[in-house]
PDB file of C-alpha atoms in Angstrom:
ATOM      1  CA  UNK I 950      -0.111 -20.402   1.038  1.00 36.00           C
ATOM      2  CA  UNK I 951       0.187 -17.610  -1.518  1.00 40.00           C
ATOM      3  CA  UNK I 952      -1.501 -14.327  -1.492  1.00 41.00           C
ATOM      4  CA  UNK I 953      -3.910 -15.363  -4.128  1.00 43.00           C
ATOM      5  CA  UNK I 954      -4.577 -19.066  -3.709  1.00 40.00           C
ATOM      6  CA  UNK I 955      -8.050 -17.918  -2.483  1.00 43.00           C
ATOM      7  CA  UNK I 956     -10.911 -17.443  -4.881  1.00 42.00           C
ATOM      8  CA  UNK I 957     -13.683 -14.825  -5.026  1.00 42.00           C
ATOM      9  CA  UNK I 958     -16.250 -16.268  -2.519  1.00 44.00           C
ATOM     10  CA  UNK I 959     -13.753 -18.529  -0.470  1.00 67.00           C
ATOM     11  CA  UNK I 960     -12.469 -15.847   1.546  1.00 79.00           C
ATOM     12  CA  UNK I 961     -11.164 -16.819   5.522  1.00 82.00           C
ATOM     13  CA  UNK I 962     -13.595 -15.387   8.116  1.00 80.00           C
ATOM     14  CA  UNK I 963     -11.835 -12.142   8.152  1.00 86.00           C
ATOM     15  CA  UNK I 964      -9.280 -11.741   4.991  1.00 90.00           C
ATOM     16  CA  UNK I 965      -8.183  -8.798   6.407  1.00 90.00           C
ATOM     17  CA  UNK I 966      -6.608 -10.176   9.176  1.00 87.00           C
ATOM     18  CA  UNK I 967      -5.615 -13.757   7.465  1.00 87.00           C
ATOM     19  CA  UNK I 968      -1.999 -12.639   6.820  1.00 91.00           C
ATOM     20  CA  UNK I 969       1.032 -10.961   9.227  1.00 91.00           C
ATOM     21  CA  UNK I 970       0.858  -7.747   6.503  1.00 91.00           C
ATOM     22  CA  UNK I 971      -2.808  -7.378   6.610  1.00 90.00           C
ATOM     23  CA  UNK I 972      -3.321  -7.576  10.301  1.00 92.00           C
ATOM     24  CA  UNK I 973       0.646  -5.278  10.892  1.00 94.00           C
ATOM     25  CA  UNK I 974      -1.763  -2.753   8.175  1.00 93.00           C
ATOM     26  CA  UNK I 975      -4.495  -2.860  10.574  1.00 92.00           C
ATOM     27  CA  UNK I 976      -2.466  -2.202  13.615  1.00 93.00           C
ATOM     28  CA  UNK I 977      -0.861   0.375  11.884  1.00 95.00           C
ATOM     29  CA  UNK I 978      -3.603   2.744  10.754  1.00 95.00           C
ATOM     30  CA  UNK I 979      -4.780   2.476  14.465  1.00 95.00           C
ATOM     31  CA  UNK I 980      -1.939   4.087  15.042  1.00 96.00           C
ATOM     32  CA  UNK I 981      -2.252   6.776  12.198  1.00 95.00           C
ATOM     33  CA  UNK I 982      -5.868   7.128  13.655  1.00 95.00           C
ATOM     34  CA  UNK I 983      -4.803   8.029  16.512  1.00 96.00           C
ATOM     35  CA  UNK I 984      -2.349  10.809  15.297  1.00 96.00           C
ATOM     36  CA  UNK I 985      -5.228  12.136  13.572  1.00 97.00           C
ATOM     37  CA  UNK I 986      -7.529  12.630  16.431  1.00 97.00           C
ATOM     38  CA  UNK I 987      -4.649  14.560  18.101  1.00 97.00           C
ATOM     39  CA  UNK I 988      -4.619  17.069  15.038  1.00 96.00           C
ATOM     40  CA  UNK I 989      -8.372  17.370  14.866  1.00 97.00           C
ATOM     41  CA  UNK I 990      -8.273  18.033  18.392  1.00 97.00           C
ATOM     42  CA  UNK I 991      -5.685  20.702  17.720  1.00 97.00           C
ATOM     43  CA  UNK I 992      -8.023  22.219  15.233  1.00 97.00           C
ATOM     44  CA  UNK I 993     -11.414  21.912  17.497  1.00 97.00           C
ATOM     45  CA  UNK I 994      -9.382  23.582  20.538  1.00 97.00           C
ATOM     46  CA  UNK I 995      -8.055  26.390  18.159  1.00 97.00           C
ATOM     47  CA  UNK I 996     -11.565  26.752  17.268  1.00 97.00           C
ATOM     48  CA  UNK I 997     -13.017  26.999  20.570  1.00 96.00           C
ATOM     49  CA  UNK I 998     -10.891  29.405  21.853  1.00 97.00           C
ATOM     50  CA  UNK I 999     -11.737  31.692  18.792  1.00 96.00           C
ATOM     51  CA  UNK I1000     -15.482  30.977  17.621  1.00 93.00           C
ATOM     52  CA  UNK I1001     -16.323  34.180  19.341  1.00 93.00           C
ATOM     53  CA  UNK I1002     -13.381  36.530  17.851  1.00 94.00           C
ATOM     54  CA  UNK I1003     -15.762  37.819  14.998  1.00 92.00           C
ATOM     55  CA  UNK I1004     -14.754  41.198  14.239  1.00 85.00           C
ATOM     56  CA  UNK I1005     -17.109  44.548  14.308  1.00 85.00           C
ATOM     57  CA  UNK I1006     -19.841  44.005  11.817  1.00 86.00           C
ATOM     58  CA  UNK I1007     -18.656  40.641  10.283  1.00 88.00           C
ATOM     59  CA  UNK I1008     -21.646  37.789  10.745  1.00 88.00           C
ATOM     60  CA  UNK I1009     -21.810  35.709  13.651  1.00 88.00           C
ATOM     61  CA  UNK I1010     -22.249  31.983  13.874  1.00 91.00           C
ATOM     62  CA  UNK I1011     -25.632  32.220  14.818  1.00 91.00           C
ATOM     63  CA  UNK I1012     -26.286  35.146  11.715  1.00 90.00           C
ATOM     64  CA  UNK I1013     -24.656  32.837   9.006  1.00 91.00           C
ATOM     65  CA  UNK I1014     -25.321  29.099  10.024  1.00 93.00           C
ATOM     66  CA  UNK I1015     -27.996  27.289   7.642  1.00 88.00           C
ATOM     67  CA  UNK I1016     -28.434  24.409   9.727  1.00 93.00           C
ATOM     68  CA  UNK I1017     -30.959  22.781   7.191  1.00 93.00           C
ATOM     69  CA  UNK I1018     -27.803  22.374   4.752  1.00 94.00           C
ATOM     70  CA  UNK I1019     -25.672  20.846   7.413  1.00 96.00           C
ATOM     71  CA  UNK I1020     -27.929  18.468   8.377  1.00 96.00           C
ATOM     72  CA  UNK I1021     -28.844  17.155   4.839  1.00 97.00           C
ATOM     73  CA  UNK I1022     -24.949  17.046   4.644  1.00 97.00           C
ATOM     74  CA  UNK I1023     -25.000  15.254   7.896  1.00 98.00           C
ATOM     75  CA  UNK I1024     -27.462  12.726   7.053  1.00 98.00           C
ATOM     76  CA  UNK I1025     -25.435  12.027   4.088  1.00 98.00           C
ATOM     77  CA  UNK I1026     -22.582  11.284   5.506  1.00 97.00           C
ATOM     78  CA  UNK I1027     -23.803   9.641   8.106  1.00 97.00           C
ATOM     79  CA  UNK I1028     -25.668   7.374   5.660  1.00 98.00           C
ATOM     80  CA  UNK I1029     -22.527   6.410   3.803  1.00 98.00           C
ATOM     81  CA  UNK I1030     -20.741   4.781   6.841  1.00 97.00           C
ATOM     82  CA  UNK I1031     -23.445   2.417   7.120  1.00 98.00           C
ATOM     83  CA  UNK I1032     -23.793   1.833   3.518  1.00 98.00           C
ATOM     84  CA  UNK I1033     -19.441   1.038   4.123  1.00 98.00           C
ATOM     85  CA  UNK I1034     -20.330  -1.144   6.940  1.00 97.00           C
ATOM     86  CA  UNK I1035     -22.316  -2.904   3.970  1.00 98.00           C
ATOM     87  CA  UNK I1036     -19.441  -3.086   1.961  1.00 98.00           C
ATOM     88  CA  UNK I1037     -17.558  -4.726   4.301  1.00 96.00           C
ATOM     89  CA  UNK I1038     -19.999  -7.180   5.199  1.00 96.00           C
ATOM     90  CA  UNK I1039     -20.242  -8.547   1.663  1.00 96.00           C
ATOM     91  CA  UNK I1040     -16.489  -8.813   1.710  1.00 95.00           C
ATOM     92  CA  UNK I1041     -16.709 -10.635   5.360  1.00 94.00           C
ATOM     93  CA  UNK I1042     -19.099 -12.816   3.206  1.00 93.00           C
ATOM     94  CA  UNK I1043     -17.022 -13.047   0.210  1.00 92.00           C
ATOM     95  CA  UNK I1044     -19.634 -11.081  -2.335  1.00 94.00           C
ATOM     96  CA  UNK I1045     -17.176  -9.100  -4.156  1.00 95.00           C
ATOM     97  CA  UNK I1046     -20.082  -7.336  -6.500  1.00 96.00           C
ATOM     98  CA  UNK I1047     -22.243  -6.451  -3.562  1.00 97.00           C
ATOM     99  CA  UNK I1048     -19.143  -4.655  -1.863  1.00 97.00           C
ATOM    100  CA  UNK I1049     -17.990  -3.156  -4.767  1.00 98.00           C
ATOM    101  CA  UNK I1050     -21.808  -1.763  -5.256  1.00 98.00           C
ATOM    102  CA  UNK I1051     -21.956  -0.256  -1.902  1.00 98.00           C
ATOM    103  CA  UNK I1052     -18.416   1.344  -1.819  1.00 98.00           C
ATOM    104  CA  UNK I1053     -19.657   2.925  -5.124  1.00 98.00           C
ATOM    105  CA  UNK I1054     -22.834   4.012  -3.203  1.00 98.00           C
ATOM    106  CA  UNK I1055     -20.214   5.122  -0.458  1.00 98.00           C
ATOM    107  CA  UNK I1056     -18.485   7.234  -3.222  1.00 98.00           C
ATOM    108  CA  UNK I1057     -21.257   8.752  -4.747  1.00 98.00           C
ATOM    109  CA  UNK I1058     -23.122   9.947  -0.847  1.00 98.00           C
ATOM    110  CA  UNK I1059     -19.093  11.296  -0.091  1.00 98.00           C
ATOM    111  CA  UNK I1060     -19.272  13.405  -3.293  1.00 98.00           C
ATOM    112  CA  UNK I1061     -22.791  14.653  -2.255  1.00 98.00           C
ATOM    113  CA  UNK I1062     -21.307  15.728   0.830  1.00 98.00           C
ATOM    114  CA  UNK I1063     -18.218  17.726  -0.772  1.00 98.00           C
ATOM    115  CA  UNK I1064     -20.963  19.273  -3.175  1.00 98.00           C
ATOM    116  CA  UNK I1065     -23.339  20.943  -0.234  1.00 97.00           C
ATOM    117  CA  UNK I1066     -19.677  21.644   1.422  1.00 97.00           C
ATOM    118  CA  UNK I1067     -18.694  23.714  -1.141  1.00 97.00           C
ATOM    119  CA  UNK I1068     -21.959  24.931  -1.960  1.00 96.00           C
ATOM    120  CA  UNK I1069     -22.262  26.279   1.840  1.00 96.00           C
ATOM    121  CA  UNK I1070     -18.461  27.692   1.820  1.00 96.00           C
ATOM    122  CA  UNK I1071     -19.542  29.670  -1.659  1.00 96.00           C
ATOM    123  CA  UNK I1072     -22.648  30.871   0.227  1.00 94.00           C
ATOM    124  CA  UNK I1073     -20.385  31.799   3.417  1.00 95.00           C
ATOM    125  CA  UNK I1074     -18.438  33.851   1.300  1.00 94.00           C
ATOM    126  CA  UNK I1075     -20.555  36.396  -0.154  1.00 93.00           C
ATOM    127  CA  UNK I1076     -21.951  37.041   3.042  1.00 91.00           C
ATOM    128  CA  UNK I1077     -18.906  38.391   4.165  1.00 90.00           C
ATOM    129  CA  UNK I1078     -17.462  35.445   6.020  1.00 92.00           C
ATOM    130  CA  UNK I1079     -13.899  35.020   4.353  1.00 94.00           C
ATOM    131  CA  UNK I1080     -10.930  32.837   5.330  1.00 94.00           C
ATOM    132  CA  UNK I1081      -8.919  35.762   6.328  1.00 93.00           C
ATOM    133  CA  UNK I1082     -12.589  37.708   7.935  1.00 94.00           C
ATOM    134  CA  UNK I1083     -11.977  37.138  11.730  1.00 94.00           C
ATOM    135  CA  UNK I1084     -10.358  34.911  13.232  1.00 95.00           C
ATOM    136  CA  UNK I1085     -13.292  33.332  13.700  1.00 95.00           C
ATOM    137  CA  UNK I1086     -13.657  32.622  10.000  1.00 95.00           C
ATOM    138  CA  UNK I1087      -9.596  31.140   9.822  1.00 96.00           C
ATOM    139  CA  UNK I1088     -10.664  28.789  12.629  1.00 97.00           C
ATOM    140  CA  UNK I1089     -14.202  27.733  11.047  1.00 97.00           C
ATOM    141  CA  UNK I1090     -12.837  27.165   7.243  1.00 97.00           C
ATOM    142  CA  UNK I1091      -9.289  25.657   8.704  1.00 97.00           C
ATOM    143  CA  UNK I1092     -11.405  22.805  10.497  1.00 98.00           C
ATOM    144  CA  UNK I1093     -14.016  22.315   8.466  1.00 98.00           C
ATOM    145  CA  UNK I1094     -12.051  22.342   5.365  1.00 97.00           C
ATOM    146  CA  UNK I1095      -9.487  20.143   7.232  1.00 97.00           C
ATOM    147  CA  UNK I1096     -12.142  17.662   7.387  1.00 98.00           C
ATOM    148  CA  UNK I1097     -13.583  18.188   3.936  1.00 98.00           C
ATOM    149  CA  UNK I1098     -10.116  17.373   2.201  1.00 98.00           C
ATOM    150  CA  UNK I1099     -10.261  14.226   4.620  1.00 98.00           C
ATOM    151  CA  UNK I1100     -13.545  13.373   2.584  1.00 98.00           C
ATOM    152  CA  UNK I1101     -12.145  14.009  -0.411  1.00 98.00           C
ATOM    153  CA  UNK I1102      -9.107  11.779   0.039  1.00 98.00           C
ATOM    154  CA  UNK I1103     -11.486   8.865   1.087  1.00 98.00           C
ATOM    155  CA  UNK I1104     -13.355   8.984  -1.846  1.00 98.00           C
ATOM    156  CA  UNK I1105     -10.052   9.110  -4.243  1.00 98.00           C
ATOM    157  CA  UNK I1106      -9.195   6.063  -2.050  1.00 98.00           C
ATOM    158  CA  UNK I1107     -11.908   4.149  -2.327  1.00 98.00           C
ATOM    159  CA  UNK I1108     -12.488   4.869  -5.782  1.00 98.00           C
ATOM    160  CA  UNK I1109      -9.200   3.642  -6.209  1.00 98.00           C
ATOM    161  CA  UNK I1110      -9.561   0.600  -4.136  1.00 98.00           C
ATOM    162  CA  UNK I1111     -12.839  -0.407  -6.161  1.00 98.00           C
ATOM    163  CA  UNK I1112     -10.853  -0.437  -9.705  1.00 97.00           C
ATOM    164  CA  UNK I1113      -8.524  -2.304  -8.189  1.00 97.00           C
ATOM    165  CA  UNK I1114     -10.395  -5.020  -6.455  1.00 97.00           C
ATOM    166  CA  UNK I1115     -12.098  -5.035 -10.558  1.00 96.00           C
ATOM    167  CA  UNK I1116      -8.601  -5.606 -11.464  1.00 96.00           C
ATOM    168  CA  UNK I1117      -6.990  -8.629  -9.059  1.00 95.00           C
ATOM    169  CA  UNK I1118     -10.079  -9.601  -7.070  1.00 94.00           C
ATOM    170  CA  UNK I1119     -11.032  -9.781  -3.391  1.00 93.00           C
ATOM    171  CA  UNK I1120      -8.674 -11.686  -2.177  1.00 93.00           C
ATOM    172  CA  UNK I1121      -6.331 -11.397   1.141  1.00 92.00           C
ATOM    173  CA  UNK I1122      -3.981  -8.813  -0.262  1.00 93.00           C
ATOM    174  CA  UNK I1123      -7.155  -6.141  -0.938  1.00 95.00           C
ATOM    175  CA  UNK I1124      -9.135  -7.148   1.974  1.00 95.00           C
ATOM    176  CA  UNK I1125      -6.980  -5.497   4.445  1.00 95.00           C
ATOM    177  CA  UNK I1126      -7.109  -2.274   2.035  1.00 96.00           C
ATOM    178  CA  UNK I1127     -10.478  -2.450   1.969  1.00 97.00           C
ATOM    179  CA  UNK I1128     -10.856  -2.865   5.183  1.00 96.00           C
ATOM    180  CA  UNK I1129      -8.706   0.291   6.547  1.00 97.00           C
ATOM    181  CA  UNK I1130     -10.399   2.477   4.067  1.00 97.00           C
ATOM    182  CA  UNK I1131     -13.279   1.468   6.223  1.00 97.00           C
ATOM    183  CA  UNK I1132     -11.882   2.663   9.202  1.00 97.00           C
ATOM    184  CA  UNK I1133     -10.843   5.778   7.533  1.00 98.00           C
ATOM    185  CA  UNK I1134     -14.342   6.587   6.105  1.00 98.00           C
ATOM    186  CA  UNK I1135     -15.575   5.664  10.040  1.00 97.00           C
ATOM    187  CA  UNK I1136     -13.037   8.219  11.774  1.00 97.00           C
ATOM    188  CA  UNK I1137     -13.828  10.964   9.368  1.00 97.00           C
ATOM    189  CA  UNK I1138     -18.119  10.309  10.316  1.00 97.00           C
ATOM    190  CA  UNK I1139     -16.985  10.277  13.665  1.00 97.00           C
ATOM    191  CA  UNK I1140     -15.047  14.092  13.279  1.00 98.00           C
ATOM    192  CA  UNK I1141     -17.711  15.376  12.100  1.00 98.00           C
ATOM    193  CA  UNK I1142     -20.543  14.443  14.123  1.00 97.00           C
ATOM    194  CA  UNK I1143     -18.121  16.672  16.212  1.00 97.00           C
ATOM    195  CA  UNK I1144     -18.312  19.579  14.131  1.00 98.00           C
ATOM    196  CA  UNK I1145     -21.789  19.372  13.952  1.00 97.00           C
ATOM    197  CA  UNK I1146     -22.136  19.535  17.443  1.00 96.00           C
ATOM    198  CA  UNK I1147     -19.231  21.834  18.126  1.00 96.00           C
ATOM    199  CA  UNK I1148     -19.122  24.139  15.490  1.00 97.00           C
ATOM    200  CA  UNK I1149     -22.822  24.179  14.194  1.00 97.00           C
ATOM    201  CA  UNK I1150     -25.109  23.491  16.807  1.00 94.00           C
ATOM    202  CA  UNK I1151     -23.009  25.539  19.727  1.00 94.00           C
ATOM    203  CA  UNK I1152     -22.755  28.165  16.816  1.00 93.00           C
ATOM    204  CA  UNK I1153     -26.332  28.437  16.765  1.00 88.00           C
ATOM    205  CA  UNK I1154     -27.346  28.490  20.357  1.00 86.00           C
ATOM    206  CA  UNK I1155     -24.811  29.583  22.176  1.00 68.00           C
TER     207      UNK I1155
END
């Protein structure tokens, strides 16, 4: 059976997982996952072992945290994995404008993330809390930032994804793309409910 012998709307049960390539891609970005949570827990032990190394008269955690901004950023983010979960559930079902309406909603809540990101970086800055500050500072923006160019490369790649599902269809050769972008977007909502906790909410009471 060829790649595209099925149709918008007659999907298999899961079309990511209907061919060897699509379920090997699957398997595979387990894999890659799993090499990522090795490097983020690099960057969170780094951090850890310097989040108190501020520097004489440089601001603390606790001095320059706005946890108000975080957690709008949080809530955002948080917000678009369920709205991918959506996505994928229309493509489980075979609705290929209802998933490609929620991955742009996915998009659009990963910009508004970046956006307070950057906003809060800008904000971090003139208060005296540069890259090169403390090493406090090189830890902070090196796993934050880490995370926020994660962000940003999911919503290139889904972007992408969506223009190209507009393009060929939903059919078992995107499905599995789909899919892993899903898994992506997941594992980057799951770092950073750590770096809320860790870096943010540790920052601000301990």
């Amino acid at each position: 059976m060829s790649a595209h012998s099925h149709v918008d709307g007659q999907l298999p049960h899961e079309p990511e997982k209907a061919t060897l390539e699509g379920r090997n891609k699957v398997l595979g970005f387990w894999l890659f996952l799993g090499g990522e949570t090795v490097l983020f827990g690099t960057l969170f032990s780094a951090f850890l072992a310097l989040r108190d190394k501020v520097g004489e008269g440089n601001p603390t955690a606790n001095e320059l945290f706005n946890l108000s901004t975080v957690a709008i950023a949080t809530f955002i983010l948080l917000t678009s994995s369920l709205t991918s979960v959506f996505a994928i559930q229309a493509m489980h079902n075979g609705k290929k404008n209802a998933m490609l309406g929620w991955l742009a909603i996915t998009v659009l809540f990963g910009l508004g993330f970046l956006g307070l990101e950057i906003y809060e970086f800008y904000e971090y800055v003139h208060e005296g809390h540069g890259f090169t500050t403390s090493a406090f500072s090189s830890s902070f923006y090196t796993l934050v930032g880490f995370h926020g160019a994660h962000v940003a490369f999911g919503v290139i790649w889904i972007s992408l994804l969506i223009g190209q599902v507009m393009k060929k269809g939903l059919n078992v050769v995107t499905a599995p793309k789909l899919y892993v972008a899903g898994m992506y977007w997941h594992f980057i909502d799951v770092v950073w409910v750590f770096i809320f906790t860790v870096v943010y909410l540790m920052g601000k009471v301990g």
